[in-house]
PDB file of C-alpha atoms in Angstrom:
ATOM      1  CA  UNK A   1     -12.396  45.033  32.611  1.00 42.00           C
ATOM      2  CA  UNK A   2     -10.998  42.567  30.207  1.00 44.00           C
ATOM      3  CA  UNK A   3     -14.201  43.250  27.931  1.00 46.00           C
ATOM      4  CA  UNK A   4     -13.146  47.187  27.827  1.00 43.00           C
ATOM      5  CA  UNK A   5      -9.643  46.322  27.123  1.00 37.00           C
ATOM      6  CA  UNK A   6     -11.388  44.375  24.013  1.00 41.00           C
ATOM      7  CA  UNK A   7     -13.173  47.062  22.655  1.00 40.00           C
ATOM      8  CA  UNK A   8     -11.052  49.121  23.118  1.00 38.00           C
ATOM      9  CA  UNK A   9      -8.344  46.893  20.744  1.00 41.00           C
ATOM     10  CA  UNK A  10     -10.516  45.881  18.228  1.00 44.00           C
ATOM     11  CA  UNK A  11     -13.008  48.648  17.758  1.00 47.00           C
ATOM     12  CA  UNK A  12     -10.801  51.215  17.737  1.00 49.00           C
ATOM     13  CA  UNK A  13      -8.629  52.743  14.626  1.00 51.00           C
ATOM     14  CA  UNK A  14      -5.296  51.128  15.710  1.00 50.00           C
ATOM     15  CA  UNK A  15      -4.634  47.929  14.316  1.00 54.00           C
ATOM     16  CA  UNK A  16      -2.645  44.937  15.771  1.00 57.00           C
ATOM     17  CA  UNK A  17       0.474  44.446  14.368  1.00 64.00           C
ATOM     18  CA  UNK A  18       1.566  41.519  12.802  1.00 70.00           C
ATOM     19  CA  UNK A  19       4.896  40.119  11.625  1.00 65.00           C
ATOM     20  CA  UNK A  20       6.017  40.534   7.683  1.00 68.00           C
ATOM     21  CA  UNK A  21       8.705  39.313   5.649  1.00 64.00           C
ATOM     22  CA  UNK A  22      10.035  42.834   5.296  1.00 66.00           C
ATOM     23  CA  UNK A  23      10.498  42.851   9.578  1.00 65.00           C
ATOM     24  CA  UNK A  24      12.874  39.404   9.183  1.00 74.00           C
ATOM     25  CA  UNK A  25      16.376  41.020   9.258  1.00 75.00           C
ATOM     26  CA  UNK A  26      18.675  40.323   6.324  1.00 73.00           C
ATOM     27  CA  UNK A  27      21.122  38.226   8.230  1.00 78.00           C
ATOM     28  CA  UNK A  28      18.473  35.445   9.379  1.00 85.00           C
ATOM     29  CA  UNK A  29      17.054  35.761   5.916  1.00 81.00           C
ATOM     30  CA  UNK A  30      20.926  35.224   4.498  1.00 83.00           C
ATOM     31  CA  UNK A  31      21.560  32.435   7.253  1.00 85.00           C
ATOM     32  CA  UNK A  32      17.905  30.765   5.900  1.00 85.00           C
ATOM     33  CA  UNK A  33      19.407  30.889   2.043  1.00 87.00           C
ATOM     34  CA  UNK A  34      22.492  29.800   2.656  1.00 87.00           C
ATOM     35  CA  UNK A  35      20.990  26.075   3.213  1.00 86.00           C
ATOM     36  CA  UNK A  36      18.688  26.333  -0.381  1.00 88.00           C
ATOM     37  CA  UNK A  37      19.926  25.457  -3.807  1.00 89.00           C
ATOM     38  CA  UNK A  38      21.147  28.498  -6.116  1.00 91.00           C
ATOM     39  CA  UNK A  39      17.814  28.288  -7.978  1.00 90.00           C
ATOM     40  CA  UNK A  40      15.939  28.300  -5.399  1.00 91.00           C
ATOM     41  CA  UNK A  41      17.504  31.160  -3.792  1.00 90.00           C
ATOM     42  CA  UNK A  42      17.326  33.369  -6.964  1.00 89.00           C
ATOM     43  CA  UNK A  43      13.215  32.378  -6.854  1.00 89.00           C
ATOM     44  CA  UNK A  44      13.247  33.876  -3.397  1.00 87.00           C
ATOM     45  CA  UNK A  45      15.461  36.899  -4.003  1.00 87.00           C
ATOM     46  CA  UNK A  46      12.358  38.166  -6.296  1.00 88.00           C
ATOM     47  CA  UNK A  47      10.056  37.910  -3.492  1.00 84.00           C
ATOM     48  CA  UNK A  48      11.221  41.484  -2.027  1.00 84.00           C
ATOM     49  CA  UNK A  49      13.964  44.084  -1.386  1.00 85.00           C
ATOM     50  CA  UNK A  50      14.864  42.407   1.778  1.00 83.00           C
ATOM     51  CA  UNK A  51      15.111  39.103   0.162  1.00 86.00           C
ATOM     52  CA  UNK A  52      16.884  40.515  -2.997  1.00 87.00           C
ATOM     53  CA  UNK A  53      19.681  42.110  -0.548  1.00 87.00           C
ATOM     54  CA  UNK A  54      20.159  39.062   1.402  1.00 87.00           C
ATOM     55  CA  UNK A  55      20.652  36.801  -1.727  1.00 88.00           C
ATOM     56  CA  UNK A  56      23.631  39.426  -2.338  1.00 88.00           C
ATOM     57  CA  UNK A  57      25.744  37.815   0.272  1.00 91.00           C
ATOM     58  CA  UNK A  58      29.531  36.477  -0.284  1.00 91.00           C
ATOM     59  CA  UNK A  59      29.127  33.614   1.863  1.00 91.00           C
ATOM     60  CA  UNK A  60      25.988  32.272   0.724  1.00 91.00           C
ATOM     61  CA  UNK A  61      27.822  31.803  -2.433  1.00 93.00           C
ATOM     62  CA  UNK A  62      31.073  30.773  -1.603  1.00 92.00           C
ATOM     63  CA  UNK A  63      29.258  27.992   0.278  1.00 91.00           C
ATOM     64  CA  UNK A  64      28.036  26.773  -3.475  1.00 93.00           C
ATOM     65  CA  UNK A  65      31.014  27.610  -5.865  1.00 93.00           C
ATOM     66  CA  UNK A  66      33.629  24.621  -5.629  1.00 92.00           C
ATOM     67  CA  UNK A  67      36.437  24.544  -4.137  1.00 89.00           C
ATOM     68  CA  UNK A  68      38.582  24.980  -6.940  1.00 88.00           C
ATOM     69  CA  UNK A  69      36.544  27.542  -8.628  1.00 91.00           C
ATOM     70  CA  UNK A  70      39.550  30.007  -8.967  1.00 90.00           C
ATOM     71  CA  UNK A  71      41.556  27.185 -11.130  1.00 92.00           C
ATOM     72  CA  UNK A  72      38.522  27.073 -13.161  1.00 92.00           C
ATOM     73  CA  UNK A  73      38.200  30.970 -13.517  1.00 90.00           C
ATOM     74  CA  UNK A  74      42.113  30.696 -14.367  1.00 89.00           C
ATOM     75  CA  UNK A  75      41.898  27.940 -16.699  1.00 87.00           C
ATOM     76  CA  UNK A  76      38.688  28.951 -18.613  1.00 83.00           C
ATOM     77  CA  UNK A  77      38.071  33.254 -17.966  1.00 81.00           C
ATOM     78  CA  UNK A  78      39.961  35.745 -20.139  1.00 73.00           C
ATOM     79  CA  UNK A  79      39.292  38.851 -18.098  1.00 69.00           C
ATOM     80  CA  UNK A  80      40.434  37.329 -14.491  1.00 66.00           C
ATOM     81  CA  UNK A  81      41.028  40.490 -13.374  1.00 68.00           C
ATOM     82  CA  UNK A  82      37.911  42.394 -14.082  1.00 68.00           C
ATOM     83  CA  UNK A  83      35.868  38.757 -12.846  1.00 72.00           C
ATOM     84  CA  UNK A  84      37.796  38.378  -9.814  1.00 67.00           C
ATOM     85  CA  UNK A  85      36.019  41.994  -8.678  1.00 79.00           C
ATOM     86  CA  UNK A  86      32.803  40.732  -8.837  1.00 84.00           C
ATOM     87  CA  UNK A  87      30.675  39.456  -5.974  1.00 89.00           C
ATOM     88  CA  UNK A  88      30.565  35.540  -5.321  1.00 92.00           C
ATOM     89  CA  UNK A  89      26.782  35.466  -7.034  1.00 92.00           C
ATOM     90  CA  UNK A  90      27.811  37.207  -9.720  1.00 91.00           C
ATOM     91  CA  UNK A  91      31.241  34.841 -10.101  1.00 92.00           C
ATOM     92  CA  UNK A  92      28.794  31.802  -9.730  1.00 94.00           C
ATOM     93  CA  UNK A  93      26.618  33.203 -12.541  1.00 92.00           C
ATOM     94  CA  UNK A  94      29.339  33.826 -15.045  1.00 92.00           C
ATOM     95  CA  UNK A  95      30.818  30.402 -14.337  1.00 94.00           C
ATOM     96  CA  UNK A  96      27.255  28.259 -14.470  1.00 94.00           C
ATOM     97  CA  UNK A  97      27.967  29.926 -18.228  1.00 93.00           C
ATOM     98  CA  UNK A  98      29.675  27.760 -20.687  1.00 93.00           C
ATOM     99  CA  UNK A  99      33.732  29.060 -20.852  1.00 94.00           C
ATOM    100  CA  UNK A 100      35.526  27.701 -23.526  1.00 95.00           C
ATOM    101  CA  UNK A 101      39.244  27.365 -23.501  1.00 94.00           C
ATOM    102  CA  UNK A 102      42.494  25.211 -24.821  1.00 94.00           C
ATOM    103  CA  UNK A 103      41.757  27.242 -28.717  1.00 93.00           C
ATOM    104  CA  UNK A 104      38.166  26.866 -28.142  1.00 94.00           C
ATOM    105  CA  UNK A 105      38.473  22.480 -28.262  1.00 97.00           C
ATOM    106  CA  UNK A 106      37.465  22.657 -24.465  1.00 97.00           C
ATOM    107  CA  UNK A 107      34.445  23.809 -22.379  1.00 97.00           C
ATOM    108  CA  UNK A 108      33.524  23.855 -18.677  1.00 96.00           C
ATOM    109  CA  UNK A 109      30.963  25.013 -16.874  1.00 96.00           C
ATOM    110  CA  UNK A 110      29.114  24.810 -13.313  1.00 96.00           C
ATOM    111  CA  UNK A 111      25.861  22.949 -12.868  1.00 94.00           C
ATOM    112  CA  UNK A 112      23.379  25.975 -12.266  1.00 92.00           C
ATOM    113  CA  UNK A 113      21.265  23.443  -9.088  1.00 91.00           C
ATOM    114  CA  UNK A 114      24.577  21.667  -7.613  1.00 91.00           C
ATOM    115  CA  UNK A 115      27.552  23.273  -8.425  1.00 92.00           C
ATOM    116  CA  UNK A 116      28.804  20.494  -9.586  1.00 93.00           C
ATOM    117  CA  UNK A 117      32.128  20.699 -12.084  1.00 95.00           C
ATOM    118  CA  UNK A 118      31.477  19.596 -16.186  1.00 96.00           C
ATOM    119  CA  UNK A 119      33.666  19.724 -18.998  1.00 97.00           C
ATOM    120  CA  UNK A 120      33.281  18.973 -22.471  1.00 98.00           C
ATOM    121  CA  UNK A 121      36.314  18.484 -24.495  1.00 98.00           C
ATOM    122  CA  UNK A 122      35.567  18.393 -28.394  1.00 98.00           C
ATOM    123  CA  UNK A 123      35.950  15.575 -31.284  1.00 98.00           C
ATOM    124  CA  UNK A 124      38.960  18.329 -32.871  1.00 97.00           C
ATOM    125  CA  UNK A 125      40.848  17.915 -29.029  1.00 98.00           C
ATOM    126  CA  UNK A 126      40.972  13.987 -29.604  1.00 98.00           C
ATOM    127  CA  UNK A 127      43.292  11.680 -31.366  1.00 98.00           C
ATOM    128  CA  UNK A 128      41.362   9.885 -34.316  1.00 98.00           C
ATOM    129  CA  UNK A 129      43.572   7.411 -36.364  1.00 96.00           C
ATOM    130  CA  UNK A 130      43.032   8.210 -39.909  1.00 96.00           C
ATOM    131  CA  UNK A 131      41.200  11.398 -39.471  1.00 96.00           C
ATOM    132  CA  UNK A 132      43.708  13.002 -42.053  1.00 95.00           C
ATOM    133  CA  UNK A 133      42.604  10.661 -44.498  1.00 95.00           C
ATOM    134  CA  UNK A 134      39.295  11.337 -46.608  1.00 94.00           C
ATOM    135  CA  UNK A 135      38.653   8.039 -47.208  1.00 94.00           C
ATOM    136  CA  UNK A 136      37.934   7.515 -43.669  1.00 96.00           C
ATOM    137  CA  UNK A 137      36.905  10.716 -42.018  1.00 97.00           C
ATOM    138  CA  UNK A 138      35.603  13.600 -42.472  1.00 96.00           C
ATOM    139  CA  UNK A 139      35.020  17.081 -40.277  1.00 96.00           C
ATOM    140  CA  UNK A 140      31.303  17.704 -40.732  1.00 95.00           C
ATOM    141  CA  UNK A 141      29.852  21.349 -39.590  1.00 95.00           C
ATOM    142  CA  UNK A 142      26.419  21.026 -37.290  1.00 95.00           C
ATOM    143  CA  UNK A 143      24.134  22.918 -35.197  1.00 94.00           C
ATOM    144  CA  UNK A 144      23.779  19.509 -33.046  1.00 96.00           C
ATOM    145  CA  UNK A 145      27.524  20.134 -31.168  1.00 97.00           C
ATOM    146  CA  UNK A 146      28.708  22.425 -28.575  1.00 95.00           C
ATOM    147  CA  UNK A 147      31.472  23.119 -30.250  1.00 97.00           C
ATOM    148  CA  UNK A 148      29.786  22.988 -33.921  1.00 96.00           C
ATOM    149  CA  UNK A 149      31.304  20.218 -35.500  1.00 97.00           C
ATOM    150  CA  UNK A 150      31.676  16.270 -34.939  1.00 98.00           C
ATOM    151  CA  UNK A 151      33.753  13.649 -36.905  1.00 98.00           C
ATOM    152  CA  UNK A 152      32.093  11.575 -39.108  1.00 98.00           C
ATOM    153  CA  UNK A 153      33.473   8.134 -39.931  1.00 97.00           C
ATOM    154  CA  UNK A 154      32.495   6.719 -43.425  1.00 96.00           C
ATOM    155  CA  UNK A 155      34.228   3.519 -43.154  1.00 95.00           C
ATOM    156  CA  UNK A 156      37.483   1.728 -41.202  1.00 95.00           C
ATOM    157  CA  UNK A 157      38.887  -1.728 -40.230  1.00 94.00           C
ATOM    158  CA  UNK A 158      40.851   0.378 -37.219  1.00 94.00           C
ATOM    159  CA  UNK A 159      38.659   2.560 -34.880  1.00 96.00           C
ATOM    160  CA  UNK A 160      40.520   4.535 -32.287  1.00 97.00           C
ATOM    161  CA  UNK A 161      39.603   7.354 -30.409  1.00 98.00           C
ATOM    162  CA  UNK A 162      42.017   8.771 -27.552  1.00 98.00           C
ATOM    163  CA  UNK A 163      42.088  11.842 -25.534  1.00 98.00           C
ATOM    164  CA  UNK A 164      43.176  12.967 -21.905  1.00 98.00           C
ATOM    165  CA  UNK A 165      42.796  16.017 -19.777  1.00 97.00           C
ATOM    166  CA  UNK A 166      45.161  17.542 -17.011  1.00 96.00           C
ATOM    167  CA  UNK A 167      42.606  19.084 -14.330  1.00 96.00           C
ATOM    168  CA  UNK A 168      41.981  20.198 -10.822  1.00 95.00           C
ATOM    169  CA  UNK A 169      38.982  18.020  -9.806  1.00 95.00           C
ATOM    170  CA  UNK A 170      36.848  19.008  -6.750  1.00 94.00           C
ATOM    171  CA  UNK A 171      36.337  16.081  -4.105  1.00 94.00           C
ATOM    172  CA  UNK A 172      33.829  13.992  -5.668  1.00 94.00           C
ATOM    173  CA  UNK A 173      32.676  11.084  -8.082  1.00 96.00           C
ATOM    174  CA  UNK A 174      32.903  12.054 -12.113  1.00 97.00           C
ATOM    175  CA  UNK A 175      31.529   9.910 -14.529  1.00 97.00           C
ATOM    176  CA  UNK A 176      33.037   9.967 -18.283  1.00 98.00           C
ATOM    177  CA  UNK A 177      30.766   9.937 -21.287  1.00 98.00           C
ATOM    178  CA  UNK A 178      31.151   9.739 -25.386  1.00 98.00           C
ATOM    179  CA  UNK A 179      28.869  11.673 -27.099  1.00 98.00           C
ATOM    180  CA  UNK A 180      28.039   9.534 -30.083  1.00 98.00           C
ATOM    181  CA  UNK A 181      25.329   8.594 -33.178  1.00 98.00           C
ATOM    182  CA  UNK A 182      24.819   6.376 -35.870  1.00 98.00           C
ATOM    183  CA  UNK A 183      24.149   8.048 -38.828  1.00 96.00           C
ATOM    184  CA  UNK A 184      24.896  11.233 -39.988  1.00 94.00           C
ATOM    185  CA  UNK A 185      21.952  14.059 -39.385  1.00 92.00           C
ATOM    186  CA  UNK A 186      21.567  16.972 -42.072  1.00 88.00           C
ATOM    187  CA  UNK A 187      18.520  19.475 -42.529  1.00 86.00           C
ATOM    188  CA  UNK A 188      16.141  19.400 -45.459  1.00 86.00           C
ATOM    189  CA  UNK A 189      13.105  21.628 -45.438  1.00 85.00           C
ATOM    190  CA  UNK A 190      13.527  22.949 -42.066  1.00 84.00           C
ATOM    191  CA  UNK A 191      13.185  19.437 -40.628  1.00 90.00           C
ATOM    192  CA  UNK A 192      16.203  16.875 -39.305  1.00 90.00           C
ATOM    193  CA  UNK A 193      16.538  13.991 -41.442  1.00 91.00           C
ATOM    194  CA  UNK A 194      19.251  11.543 -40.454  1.00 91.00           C
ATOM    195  CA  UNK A 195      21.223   9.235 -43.138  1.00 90.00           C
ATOM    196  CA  UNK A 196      21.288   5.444 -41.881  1.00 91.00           C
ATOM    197  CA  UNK A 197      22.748   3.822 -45.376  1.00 92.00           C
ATOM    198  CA  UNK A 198      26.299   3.961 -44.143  1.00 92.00           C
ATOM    199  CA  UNK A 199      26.084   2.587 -40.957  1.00 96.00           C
ATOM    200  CA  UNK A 200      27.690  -1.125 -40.597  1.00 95.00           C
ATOM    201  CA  UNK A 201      29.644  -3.067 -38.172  1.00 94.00           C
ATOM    202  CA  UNK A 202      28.462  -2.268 -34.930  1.00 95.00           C
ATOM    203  CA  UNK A 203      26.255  -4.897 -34.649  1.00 92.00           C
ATOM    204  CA  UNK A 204      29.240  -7.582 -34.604  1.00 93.00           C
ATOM    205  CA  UNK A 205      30.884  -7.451 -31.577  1.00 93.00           C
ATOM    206  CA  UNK A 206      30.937  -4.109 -28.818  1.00 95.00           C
ATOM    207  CA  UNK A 207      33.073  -1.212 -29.051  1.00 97.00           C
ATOM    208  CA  UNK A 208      35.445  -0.742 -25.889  1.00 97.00           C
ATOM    209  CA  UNK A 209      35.667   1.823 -23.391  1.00 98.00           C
ATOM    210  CA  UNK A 210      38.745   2.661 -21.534  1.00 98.00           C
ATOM    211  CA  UNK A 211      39.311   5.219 -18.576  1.00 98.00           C
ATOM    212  CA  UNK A 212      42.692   5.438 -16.710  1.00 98.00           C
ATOM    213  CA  UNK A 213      43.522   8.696 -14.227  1.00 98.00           C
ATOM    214  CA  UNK A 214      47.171   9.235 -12.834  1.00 96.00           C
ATOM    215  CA  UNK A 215      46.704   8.162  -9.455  1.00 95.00           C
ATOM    216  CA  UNK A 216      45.830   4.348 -10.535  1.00 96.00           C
ATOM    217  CA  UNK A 217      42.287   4.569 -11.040  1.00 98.00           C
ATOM    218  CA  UNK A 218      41.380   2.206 -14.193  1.00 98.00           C
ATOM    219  CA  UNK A 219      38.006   0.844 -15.752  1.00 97.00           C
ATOM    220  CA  UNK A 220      36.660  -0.862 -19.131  1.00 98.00           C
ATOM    221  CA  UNK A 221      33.755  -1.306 -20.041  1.00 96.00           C
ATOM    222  CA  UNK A 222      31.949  -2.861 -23.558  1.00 97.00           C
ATOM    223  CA  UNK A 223      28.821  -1.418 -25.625  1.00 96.00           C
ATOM    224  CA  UNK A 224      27.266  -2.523 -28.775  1.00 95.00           C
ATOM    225  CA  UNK A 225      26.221   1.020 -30.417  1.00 96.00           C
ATOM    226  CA  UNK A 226      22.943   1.000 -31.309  1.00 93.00           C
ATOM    227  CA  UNK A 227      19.398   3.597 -31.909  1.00 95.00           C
ATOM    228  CA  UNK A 228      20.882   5.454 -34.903  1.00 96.00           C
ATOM    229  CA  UNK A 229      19.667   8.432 -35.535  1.00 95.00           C
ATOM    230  CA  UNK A 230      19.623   9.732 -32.425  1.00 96.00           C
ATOM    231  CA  UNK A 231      23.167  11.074 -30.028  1.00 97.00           C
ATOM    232  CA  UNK A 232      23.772   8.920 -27.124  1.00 97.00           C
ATOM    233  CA  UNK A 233      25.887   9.549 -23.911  1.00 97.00           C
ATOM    234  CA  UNK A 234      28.025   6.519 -23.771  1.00 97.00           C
ATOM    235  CA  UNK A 235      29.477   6.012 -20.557  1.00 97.00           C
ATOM    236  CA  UNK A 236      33.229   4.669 -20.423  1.00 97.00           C
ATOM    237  CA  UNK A 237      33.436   4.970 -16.355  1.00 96.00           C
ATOM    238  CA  UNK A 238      33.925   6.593 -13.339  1.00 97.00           C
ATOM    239  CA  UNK A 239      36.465   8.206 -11.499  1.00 97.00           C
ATOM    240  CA  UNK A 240      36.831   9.686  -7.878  1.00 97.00           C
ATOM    241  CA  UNK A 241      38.789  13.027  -7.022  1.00 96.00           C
ATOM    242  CA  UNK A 242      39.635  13.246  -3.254  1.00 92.00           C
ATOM    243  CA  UNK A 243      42.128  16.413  -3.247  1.00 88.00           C
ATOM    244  CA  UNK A 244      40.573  19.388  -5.177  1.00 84.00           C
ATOM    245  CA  UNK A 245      44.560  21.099  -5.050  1.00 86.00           C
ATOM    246  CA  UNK A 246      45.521  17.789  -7.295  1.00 90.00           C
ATOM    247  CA  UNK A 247      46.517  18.201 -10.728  1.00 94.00           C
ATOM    248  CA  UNK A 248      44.426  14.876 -12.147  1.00 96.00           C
ATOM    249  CA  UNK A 249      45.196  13.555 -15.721  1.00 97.00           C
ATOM    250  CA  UNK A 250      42.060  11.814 -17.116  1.00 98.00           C
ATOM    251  CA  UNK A 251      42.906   9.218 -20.032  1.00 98.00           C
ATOM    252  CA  UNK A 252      39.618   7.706 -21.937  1.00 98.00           C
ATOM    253  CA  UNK A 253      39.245   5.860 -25.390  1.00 98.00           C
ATOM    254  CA  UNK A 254      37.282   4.374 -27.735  1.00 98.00           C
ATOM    255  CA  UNK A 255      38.392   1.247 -29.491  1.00 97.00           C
ATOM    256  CA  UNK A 256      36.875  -1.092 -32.313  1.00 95.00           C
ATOM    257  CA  UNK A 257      40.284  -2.999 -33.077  1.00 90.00           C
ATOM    258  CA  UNK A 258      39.282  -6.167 -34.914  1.00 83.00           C
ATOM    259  CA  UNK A 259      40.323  -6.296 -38.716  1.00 79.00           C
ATOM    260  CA  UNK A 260      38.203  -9.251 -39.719  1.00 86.00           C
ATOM    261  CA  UNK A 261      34.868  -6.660 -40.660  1.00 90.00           C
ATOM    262  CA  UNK A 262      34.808  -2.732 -41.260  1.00 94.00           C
ATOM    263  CA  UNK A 263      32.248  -0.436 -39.495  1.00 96.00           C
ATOM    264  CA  UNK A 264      31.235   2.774 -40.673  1.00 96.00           C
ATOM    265  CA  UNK A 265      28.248   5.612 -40.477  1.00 97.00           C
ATOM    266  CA  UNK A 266      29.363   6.947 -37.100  1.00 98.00           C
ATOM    267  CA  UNK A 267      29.501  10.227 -35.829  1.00 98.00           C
ATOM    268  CA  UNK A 268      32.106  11.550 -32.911  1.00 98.00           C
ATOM    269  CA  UNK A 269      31.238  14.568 -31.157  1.00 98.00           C
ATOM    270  CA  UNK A 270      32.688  14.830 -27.676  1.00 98.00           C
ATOM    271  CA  UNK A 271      33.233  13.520 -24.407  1.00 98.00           C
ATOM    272  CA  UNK A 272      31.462  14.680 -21.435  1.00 97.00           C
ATOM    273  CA  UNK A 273      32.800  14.656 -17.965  1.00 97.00           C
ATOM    274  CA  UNK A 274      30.669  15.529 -14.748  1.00 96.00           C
ATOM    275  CA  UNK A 275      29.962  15.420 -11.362  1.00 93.00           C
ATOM    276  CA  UNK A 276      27.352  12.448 -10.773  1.00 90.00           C
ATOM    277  CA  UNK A 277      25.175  14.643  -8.657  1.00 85.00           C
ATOM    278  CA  UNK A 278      24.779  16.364 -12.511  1.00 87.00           C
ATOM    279  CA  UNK A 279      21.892  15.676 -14.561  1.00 73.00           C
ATOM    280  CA  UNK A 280      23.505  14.148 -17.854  1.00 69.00           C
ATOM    281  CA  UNK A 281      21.556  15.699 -20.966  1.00 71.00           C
ATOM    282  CA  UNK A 282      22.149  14.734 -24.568  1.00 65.00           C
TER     283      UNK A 282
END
């Protein structure tokens, strides 16, 4: 009997049936995404129509964007109204895209794999002592920036580079960065060329980096510059945010103050700050 009931499944025309993705209903699929990274989950959402609808769902997203993200679409979106209709991917996507704001000094943006808050705040949003005076400074245009521009020091006794920022910071640690180089990068034939001539004075004694938030946080730290010809992510600290509702104020310098030597050949082109779950790139 049990060799009939054999034959008669695998010799005849009917096939057995066996599980597909397709058959996996949307919700376990959703419930399965939810726990994967957004790039991972947009590599899946190609694999079918099942997994494509799925990756559609609000609260797969809302479990990625921060908590805070409708300050940021405030602070940083134009069209709030017209954004705030969109689905939570398609909010996620817009804000993983860089949004300037503040007359175009500022710039934030989400980490596309964590979610993770950055901002950028450009050399033209900082306070520069002397950077009126030609003699000292100088704007320079450049495809290297974000923002298209850096400041470029030819020569001072009195380096001094302040600037804050009043934000709402999702729960986390942030580190602070400078975005600097020695030497002052042009393009001749096509190809980068950097001019080292000018640079002097670093070699001395460190610059100093100062960070200082509004509830008490404070940290300094000392760096000799150093690899011209190439932009370097300084860092000047770290700060934690525990209450994403908090208004933080984030206070950072650079300093050279010592009158006995100048320095000179330096470029300024913007601080970075970012979760530290963030890969930092140049």
């Amino acid at each position: 009997m049990g060799a009939s009931f054999s034959s008669c499944v695998c010799d005849g025309d009917v096939s057995p049936l066996r599980p597909r993705l397709e058959d996996i209903p949307e919700s376990c699929v959703a419930l399965v995404l939810m726990y994967l990274d957004p790039p991972d989950i947009c590599k899946l959402a190609r694999l079918n129509r099942a997994f494509h609808d799925a990756s559609l769902a609000d609260f797969i997203w809302e479990s990625k964007l921060p908590l805070n993200y409708k300050f940021i679409m405030e602070k940083a979106l134009k069209d709030t109204t017209s954004v705030a209709k969109l689905g939570k991917r398609d909010i996620y996507a817009r804000l993983c895209m860089p949004n300037l704001f503040d007359n175009e000094t500022k710039e934030v943006w989400l980490d596309k794999r964590t979610g993770g808050v950055c901002l950028a705040i450009s050399s033209k949003a900082l306070r520069i002592t002397g950077i009126d005076d030609r003699r000292y400074w100088n704007r320079i245009s450049t495809e290297e920036s974000r923002f298209h521009s850096v400041a470029y020091l030819h020569q001072i006794w009195w380096l001094e580079v302040e600037g804050d920022i009043d934000f709402q910071f999702p729960p986390g640690t942030y580190s602070v960065f400078f975005r600097l180089q020695l030497g002052r990068s042009s393009k001749r034939l096509g190809r980068r060329v950097c001019k080292i001539e000018d640079i002097h004075g670093w070699d001395i004694k460190p610059v100093k980096f100062q960070l200082t938030t509004s509830d008490g946080q404070h940290t300094v730290s000392h760096t000799h510059l150093d690899n011209p010809g190439h932009w370097i992510l300084y860092h000047a600290g770290n700060f934690v945010s525990k209450n994403p509702n908090d208004l933080m104020k984030i206070k950072f310098s650079l300093t050279q103050i010592d009158c006995t030597h100048t320095k000179g050949g330096l470029c300024v082109d913007s601080v970075f700050i970012c979760n530290s779950s963030v890969r930092k790139e140049v």
